[in-house]
Coordinates of C-alpha atoms and ligand atoms in Angstrom, one line a residue:
X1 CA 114.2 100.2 63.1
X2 CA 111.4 97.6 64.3
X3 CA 111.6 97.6 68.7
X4 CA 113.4 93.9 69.0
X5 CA 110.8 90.9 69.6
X6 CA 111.2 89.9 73.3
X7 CA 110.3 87.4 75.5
X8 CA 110.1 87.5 79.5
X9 CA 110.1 84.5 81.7
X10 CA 108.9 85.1 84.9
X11 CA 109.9 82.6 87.6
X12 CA 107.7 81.9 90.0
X13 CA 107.3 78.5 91.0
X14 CA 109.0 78.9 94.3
X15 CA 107.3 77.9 97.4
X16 CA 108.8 80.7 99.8
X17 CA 108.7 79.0 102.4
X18 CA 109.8 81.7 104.6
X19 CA 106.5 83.1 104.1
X20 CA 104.9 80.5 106.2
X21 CA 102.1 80.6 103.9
X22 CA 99.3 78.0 102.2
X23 CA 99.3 80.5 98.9
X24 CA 102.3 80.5 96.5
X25 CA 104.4 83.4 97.5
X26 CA 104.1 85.8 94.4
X27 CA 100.1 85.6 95.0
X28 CA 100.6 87.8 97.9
X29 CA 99.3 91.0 97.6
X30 CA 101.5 94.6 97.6
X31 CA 98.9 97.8 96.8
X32 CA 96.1 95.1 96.2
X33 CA 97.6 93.1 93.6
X34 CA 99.5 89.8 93.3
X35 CA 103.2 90.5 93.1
X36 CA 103.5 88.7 89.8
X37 CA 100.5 90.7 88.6
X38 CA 102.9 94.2 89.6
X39 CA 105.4 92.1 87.3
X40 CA 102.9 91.4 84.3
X41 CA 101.9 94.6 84.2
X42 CA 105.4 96.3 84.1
X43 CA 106.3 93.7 80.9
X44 CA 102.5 95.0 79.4
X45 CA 103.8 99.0 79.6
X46 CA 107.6 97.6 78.6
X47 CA 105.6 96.0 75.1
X48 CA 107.1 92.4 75.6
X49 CA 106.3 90.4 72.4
X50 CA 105.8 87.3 74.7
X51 CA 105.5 86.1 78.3
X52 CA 106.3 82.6 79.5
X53 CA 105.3 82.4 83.5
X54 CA 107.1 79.3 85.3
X55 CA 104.7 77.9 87.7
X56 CA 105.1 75.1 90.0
X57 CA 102.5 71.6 90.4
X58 CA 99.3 73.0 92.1
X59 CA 99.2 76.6 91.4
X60 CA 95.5 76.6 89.9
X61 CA 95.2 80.0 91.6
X62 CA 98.3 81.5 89.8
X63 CA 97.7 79.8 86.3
X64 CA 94.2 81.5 86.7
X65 CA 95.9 85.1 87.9
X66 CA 98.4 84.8 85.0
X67 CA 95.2 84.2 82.4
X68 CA 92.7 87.2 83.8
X69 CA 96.0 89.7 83.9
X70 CA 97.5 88.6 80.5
X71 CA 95.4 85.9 78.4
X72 CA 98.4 85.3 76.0
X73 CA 101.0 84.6 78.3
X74 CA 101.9 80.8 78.7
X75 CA 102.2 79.2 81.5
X76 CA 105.0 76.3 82.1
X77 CA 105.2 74.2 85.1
X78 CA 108.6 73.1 87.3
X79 CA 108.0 69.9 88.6
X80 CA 110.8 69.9 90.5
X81 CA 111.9 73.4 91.9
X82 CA 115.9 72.9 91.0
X83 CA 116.7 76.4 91.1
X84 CA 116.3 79.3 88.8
X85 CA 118.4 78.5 86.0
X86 CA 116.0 75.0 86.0
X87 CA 112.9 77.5 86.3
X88 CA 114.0 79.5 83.1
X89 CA 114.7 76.3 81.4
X90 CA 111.2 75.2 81.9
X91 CA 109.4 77.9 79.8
X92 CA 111.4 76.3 76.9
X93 CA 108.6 75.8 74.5
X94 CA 108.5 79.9 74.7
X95 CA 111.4 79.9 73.3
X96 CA 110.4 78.9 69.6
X97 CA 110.4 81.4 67.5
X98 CA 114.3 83.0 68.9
X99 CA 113.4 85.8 70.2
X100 CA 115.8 88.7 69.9
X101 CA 116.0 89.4 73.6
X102 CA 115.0 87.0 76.2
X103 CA 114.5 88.9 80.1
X104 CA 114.1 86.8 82.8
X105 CA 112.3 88.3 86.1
X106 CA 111.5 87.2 89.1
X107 CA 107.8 87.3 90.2
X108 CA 108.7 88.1 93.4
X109 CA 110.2 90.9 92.8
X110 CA 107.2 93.4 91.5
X111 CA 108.3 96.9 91.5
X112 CA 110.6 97.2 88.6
X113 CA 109.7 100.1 85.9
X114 CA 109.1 99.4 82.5
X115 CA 111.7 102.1 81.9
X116 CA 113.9 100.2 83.7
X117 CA 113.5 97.3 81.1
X118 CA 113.8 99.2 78.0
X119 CA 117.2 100.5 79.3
X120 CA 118.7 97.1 79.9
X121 CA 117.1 96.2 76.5
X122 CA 119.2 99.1 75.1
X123 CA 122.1 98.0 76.1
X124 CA 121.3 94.5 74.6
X125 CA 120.8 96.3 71.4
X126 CA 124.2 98.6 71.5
X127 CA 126.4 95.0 71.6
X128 CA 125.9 92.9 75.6
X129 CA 124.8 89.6 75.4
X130 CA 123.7 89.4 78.8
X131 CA 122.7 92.5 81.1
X132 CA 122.3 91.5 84.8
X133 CA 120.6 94.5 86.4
X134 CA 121.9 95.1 90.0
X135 CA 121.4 97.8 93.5
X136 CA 123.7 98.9 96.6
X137 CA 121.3 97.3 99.3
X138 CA 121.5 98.7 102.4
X139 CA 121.5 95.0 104.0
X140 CA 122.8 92.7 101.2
X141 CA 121.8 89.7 103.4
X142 CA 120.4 87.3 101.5
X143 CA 121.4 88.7 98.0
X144 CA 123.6 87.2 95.3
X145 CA 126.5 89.4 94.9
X146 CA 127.4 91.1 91.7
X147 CA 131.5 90.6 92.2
X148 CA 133.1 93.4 89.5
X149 CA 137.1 93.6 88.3
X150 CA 138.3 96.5 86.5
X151 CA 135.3 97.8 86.7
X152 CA 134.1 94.6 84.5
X153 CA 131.2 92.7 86.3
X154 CA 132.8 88.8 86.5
X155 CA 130.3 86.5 88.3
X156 CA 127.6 86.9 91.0
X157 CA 128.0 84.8 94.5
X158 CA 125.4 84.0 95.9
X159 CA 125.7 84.5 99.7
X160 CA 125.7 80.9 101.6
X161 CA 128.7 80.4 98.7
X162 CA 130.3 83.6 99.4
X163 CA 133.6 84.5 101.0
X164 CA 133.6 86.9 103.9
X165 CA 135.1 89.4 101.9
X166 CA 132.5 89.2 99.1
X167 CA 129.8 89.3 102.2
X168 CA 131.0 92.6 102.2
X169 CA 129.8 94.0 98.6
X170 CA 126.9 95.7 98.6
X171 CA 126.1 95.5 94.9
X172 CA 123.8 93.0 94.9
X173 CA 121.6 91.1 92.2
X174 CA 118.4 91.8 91.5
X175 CA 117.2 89.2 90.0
X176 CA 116.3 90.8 86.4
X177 CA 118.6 89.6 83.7
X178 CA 118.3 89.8 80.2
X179 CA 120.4 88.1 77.3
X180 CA 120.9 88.3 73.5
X181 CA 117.9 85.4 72.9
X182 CA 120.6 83.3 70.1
X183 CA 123.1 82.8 73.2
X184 CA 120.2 81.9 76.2
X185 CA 120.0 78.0 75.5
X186 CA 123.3 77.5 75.5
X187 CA 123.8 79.5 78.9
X188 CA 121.2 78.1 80.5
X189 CA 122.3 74.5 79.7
X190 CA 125.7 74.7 80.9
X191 CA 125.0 75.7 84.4
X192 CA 125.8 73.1 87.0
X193 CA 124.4 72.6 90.8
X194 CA 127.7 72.6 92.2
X195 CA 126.9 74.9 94.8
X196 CA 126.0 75.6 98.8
X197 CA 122.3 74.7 98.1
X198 CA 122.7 71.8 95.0
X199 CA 120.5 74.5 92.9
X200 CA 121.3 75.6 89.4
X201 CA 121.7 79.1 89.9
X202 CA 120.7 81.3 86.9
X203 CA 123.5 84.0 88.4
X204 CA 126.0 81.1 87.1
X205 CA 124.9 82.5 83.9
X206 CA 127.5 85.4 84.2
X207 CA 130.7 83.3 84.6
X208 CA 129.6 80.8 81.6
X209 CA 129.2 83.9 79.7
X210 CA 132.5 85.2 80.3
X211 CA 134.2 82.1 79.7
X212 CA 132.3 81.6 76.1
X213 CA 133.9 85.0 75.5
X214 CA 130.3 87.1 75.6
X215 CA 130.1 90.3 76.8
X216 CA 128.2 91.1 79.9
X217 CA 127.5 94.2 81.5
X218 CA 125.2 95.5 84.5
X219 CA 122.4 98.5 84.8
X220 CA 122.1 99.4 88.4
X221 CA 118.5 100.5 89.7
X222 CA 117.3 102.2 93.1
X223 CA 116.8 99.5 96.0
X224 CA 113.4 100.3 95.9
X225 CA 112.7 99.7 92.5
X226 CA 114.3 95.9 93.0
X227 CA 113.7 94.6 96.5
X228 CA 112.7 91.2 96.5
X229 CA 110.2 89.2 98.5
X230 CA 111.0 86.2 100.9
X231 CA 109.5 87.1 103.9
X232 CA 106.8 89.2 105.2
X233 CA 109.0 91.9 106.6
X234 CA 109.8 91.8 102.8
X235 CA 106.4 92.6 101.9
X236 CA 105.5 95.2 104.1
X237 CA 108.7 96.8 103.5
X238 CA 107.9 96.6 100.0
X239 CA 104.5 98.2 100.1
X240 CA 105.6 101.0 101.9
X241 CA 107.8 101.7 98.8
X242 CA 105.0 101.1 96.6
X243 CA 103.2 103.3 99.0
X244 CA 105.9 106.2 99.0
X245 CA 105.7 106.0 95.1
X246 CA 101.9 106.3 94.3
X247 CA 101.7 109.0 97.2
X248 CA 104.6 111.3 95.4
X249 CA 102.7 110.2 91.9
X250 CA 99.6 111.4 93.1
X251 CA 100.8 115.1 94.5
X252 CA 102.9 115.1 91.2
X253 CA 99.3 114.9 89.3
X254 CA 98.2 117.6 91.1
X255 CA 96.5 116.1 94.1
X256 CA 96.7 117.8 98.0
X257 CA 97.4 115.3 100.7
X258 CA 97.5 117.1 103.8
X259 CA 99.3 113.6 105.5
X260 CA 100.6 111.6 102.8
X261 CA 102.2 109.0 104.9
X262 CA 98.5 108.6 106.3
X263 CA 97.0 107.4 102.7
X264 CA 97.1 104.1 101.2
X265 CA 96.6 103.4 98.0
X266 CA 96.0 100.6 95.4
X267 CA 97.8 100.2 92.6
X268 CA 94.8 101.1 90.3
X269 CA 93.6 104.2 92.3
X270 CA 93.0 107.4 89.7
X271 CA 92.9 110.4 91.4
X272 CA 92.0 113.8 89.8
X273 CA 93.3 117.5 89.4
X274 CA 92.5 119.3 92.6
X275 CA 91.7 116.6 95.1
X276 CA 92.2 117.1 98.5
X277 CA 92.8 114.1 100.7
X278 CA 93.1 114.0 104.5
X279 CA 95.0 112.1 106.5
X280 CA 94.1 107.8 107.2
X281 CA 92.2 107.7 103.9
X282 CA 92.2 104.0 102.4
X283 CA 91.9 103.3 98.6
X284 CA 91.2 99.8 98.2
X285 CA 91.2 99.0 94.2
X286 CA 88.9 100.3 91.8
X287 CA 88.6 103.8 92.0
X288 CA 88.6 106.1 90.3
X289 CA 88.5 109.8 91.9
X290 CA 87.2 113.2 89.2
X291 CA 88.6 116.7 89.8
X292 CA 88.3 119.0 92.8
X293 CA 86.7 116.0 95.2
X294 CA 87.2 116.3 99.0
X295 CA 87.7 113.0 100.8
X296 CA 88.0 113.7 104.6
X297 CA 89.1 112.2 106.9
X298 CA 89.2 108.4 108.0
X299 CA 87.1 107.1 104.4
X300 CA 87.6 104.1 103.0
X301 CA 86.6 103.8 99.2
X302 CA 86.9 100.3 97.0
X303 CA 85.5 99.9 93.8
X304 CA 83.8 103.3 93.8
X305 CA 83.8 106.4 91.6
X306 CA 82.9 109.7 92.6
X307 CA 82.6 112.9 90.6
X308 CA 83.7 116.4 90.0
X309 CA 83.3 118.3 93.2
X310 CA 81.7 116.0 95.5
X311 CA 82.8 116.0 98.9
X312 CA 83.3 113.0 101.5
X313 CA 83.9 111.9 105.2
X314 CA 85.1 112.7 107.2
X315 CA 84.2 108.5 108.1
X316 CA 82.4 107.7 104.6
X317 CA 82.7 104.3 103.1
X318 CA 82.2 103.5 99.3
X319 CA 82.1 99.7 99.1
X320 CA 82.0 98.0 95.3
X321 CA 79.6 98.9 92.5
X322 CA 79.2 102.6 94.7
X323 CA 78.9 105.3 91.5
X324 CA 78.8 108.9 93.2
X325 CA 77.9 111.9 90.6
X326 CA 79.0 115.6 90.8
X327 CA 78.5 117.7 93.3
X328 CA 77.1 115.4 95.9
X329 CA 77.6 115.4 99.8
X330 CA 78.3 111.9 101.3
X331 CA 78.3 112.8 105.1
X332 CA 80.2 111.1 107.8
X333 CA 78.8 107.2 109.0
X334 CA 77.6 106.9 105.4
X335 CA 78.3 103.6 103.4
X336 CA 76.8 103.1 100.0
X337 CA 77.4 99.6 98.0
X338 CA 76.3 99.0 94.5
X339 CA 74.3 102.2 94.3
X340 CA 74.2 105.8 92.1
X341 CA 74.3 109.3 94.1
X342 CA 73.1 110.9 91.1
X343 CA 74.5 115.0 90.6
X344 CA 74.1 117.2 93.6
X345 CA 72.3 114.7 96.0
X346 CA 73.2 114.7 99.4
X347 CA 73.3 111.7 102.1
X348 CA 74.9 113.4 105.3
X349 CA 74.5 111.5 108.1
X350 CA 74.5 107.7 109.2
X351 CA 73.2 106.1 106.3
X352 CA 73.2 102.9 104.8
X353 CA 72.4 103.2 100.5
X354 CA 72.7 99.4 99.2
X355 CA 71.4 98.4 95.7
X356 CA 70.2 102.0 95.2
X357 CA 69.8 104.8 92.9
X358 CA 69.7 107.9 94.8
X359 CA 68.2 110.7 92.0
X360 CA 69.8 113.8 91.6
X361 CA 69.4 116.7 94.3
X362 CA 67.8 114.3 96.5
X363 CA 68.5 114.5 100.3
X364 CA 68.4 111.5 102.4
X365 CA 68.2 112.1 106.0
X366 CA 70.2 111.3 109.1
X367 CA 69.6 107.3 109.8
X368 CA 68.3 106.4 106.8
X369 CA 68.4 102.6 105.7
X370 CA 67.9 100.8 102.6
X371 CA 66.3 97.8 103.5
X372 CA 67.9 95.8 100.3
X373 CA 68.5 92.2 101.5
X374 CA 65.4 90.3 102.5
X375 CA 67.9 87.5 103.8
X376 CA 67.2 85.6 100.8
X377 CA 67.4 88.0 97.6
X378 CA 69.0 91.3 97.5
X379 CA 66.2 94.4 95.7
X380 CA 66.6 97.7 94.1
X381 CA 65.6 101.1 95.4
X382 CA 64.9 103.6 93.3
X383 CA 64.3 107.0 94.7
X384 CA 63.8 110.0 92.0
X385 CA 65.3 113.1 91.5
X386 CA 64.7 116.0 94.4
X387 CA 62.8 113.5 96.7
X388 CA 63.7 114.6 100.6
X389 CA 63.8 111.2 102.8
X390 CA 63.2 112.4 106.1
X391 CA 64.9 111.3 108.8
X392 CA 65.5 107.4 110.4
X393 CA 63.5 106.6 107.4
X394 CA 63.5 102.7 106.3
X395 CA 63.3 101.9 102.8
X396 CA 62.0 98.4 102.0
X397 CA 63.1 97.5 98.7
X398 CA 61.6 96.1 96.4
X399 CA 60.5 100.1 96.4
X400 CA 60.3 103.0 93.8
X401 CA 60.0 106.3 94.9
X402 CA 58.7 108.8 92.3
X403 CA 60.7 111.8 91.5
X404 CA 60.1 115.1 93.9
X405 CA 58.2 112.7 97.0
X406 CA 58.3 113.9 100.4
X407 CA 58.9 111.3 103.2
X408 CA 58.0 112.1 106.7
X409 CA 60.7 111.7 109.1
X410 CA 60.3 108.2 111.1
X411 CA 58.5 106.2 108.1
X412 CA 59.0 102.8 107.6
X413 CA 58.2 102.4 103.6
X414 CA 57.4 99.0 102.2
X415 CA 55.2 100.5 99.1
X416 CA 55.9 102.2 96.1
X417 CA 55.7 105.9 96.2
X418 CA 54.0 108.3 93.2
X419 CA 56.0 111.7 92.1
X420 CA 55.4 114.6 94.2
X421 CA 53.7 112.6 97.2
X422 CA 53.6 112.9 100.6
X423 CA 54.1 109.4 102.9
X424 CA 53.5 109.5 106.5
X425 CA 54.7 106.3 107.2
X426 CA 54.5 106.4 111.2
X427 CA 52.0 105.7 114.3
X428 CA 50.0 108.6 114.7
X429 CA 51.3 110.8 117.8
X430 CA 49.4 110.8 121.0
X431 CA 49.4 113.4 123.4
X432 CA 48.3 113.6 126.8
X433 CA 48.0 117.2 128.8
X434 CA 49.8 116.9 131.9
X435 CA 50.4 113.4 132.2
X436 CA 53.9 113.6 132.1
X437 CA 54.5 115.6 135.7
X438 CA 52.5 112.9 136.6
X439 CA 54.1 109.9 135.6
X440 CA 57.6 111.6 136.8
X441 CA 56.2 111.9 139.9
X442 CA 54.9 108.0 140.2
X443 CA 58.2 106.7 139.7
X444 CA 59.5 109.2 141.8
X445 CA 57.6 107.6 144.8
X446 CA 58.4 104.1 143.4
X447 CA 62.3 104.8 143.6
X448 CA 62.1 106.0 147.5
X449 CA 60.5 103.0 148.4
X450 CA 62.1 100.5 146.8
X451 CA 65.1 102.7 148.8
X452 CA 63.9 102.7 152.5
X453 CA 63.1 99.0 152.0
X454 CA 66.9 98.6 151.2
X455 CA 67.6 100.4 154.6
X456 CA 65.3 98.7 156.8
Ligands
UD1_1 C1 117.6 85.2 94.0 C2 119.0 85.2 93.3 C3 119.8 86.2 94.0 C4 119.2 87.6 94.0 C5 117.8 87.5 94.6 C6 117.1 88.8 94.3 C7 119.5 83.0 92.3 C8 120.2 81.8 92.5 N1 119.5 83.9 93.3 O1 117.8 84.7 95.3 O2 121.1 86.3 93.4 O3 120.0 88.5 94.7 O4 117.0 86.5 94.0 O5 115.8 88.9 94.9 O6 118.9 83.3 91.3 N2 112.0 80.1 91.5 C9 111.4 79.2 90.7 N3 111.9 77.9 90.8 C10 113.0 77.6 91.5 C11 113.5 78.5 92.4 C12 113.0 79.8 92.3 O7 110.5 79.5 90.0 O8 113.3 76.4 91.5 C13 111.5 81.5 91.5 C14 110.8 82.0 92.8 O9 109.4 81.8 92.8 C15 111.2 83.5 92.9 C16 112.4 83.6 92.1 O10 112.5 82.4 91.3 O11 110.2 84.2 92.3 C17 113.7 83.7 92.9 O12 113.8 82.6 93.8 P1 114.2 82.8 95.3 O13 114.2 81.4 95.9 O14 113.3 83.8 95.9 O15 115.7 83.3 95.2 P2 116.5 84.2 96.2 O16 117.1 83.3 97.3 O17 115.7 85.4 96.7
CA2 CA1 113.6 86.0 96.3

């Protein structure tokens, strides 16, 4: 048997207003991406045939989200934002050819599994018609109400309609429904705004299916799979989750975090067998971690890689384009941008490696600067294999430095250096025989006078 052809609408026109915010709500960010972008990727691992995103007027910024995450989904606008049975209505033109299944989600709402939508998709495929896919909320304020009888779910109330009594229930919906795709148009059309809020209410979708006689049954998921976003309380509350999740994913992979609630990761982050982590690490996106690292504590890595072995921190920062090999050392008060550590090279100490290649088995000393950004143009250095950069060295790039160089400690460098050189690049020391006791003692005599003048 073929997997059914399936369409997802995601709604996300709303303004959220309760976000007090100038972006559309679902552009905010949980784990470093978009909340619809959480949702896209779910329907990518769930194999939807189609996606239809409902956008409202002026969302360039989500049309433009929707295209880099999934370049064949469609994008319909909601001129008016009439509620979410109007929102679904609006991706319309998706609708040709039927699909089989038709799910609608909610773009604020970015934590659902895609095994969470192949399950209510099984049930559509052993006989329901429509699937509404609910969770016992520990604060159902706010949700619509799945209302059951006989154990048969009847209609969802959504709470400024509800009855004291079915303020009480706290089976709530989440949002996620999904429906035989021959019986969605006529649904969808016969839902009516005779409500609290004058909305069409796509959870009107389960009483009009009962009364056309269609069978309708509920999947219930963990709160934390389904919480949904209208506020910023919302948002932190959902990261956290997200947070819980990719912390207990990562030890499950065989990672060591020695303060898990003390990590942070990004939805992206790849971590290898055998990493250590230590507590108040930050993994901003784009990285991508190889076995047996050591990332100590307080570093913050984005867009980075770093290879087999290598150790980091405690206080190290890998900023984007930052490529560290195998084996390496990056000390603590080091941050490297757009650069290569190259195998077994070490920068310990107070460094600064921007628009670099560091060569392999190089050491860089304490203080060292790459001098990379003439406040116009940004230039390359290039420093070879086993050179030794001495200490509170500055690096003036444009510069090569030739494999196995030896800097003096102090140098300013500002030309390009041959392999196996030696660059002094320093005043020449001058030393005078006795002249310090002297010179103590001068300002010795200088500092009592100036203080029996303050007397007198
Ligand atoms: C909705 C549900 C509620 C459910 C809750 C789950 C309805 C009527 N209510 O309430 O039963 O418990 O979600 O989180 O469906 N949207 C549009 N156009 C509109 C209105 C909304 O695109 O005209 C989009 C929003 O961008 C959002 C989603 O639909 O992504 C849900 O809308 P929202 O206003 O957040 O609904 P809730 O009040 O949270
Ligand atoms: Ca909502």
């Amino acid at each position: 048997m073929s997997a059914p052809t399936r369409l997802a609408i995601v709604l996300a026109a709303g303004l959220g207003t309760r976000m007090k915010s100038a972006r559309p709500k679902v552009m905010h960010e949980v784990a470093n991406l978009s909340l619809v972008g959480h949702v896209m990727k779910a329907l990518a691992a769930a194999e939807a045939t189609r996606i239809a995103v409902v956008v409202g007027p002026d969302m360039a910024e989500l049309r433009q989200e929707v295209a880099r995450l999934a370049p064949a989904a469609t994008c319909h606008e909601q001129t008016d934002r009439l509620g979410t049975a109007h929102a679904a209505l609006a991706a319309r033109p998706a609708y040709e050819p039927l699909p089989e299944q038709i799910f609608v989600l909610f773009g604020d709402t970015p934590l659902v599994r895609p095994q969470t939508i192949a399950r209510i998709g099984a049930r559509l495929e052993e006989g329901a018609d429509l699937v509404v896919l609910g969770f016992r909320a520990r604060n159902p304020t706010g949700y619509g109400r799945l209302l059951e009888k006989d154990g048969a779910l009847v209609a969802i109330r959504e709470e400024k309609d509800a009855s004291d009594a079915e303020r009480r229930v706290d089976f709530c919906n989440s949002g996620i429904m999904a429906f035989r795709g021959a019986r969605f148009a006529e649904i969808l059309d016969s839902v009516r705004n005779d409500n609290a809020n004058g909305e069409y209410y796509l959870t009107d979708a389960v009483e009009i299916a009962r009364g056309l006689g269609l069978s309708v049954a509920s999947e219930t998921a963990e709160e934390a799979e389904v919480q949904g976003i209208n506020t910023r309380a919302q948002l932190a509350d959902v990261e956290a989750d997200f947070q819980t999740r990719a912390r207990r994913a990562a030890m499950d992979d065989g990672a060591t975090l020695i303060a898990p609630q003390t990590v942070f990761f990004s939805h992206d982050t790849v971590l290898g067998k055998d990493v250590t982590v230590e507590p108040n690490v930050v993994f901003g996106p784009g990285v991508t971690v190889a076995d047996g690292v050591t990332i100590r504590a307080f570093s913050h890595l984005e867009q980075a890689s770093v290879g087999a072995g290598t150790t980091m921190g405690p206080y190290a920062r890998l900023r984007p384009g930052a490529v560290i090999g195998a084996g390496a050392h990056i000390g603590n008060f080091v941050e490297i941008k757009n650069a290569t550590v190259e195998d077994g090279a070490k920068v310990n100490h107070l460094s600064y490696i921007g628009d670099a290649r560091v060569g392999a088995n190089a050491n860089i000393g304490a203080g060292t600067i790459t001098c990379n950004y003439d406040g116009f143009l940004k230039h390359h250095t290039d420093i070879g294999a086993g050179v030794f950069v001495g200490s509170n060295s500055t690096l003036v790039a444009p510069l090569v430095i030739g494999d196995g160089a030896y800097l003096a400690a102090g140098g300013t460098v500002t030309q390009d250096v041959p392999a196996d050189a030696l660059v002094i690049g320093r005043a020449r020391q001058t030393t005078k025989e006795g002249r310090g006791a002297s010179l103590k003692a001068r300002f010795q005599r200088a500092k009592e006078e100036k203080s029996s003048k303050g007397k007198g």
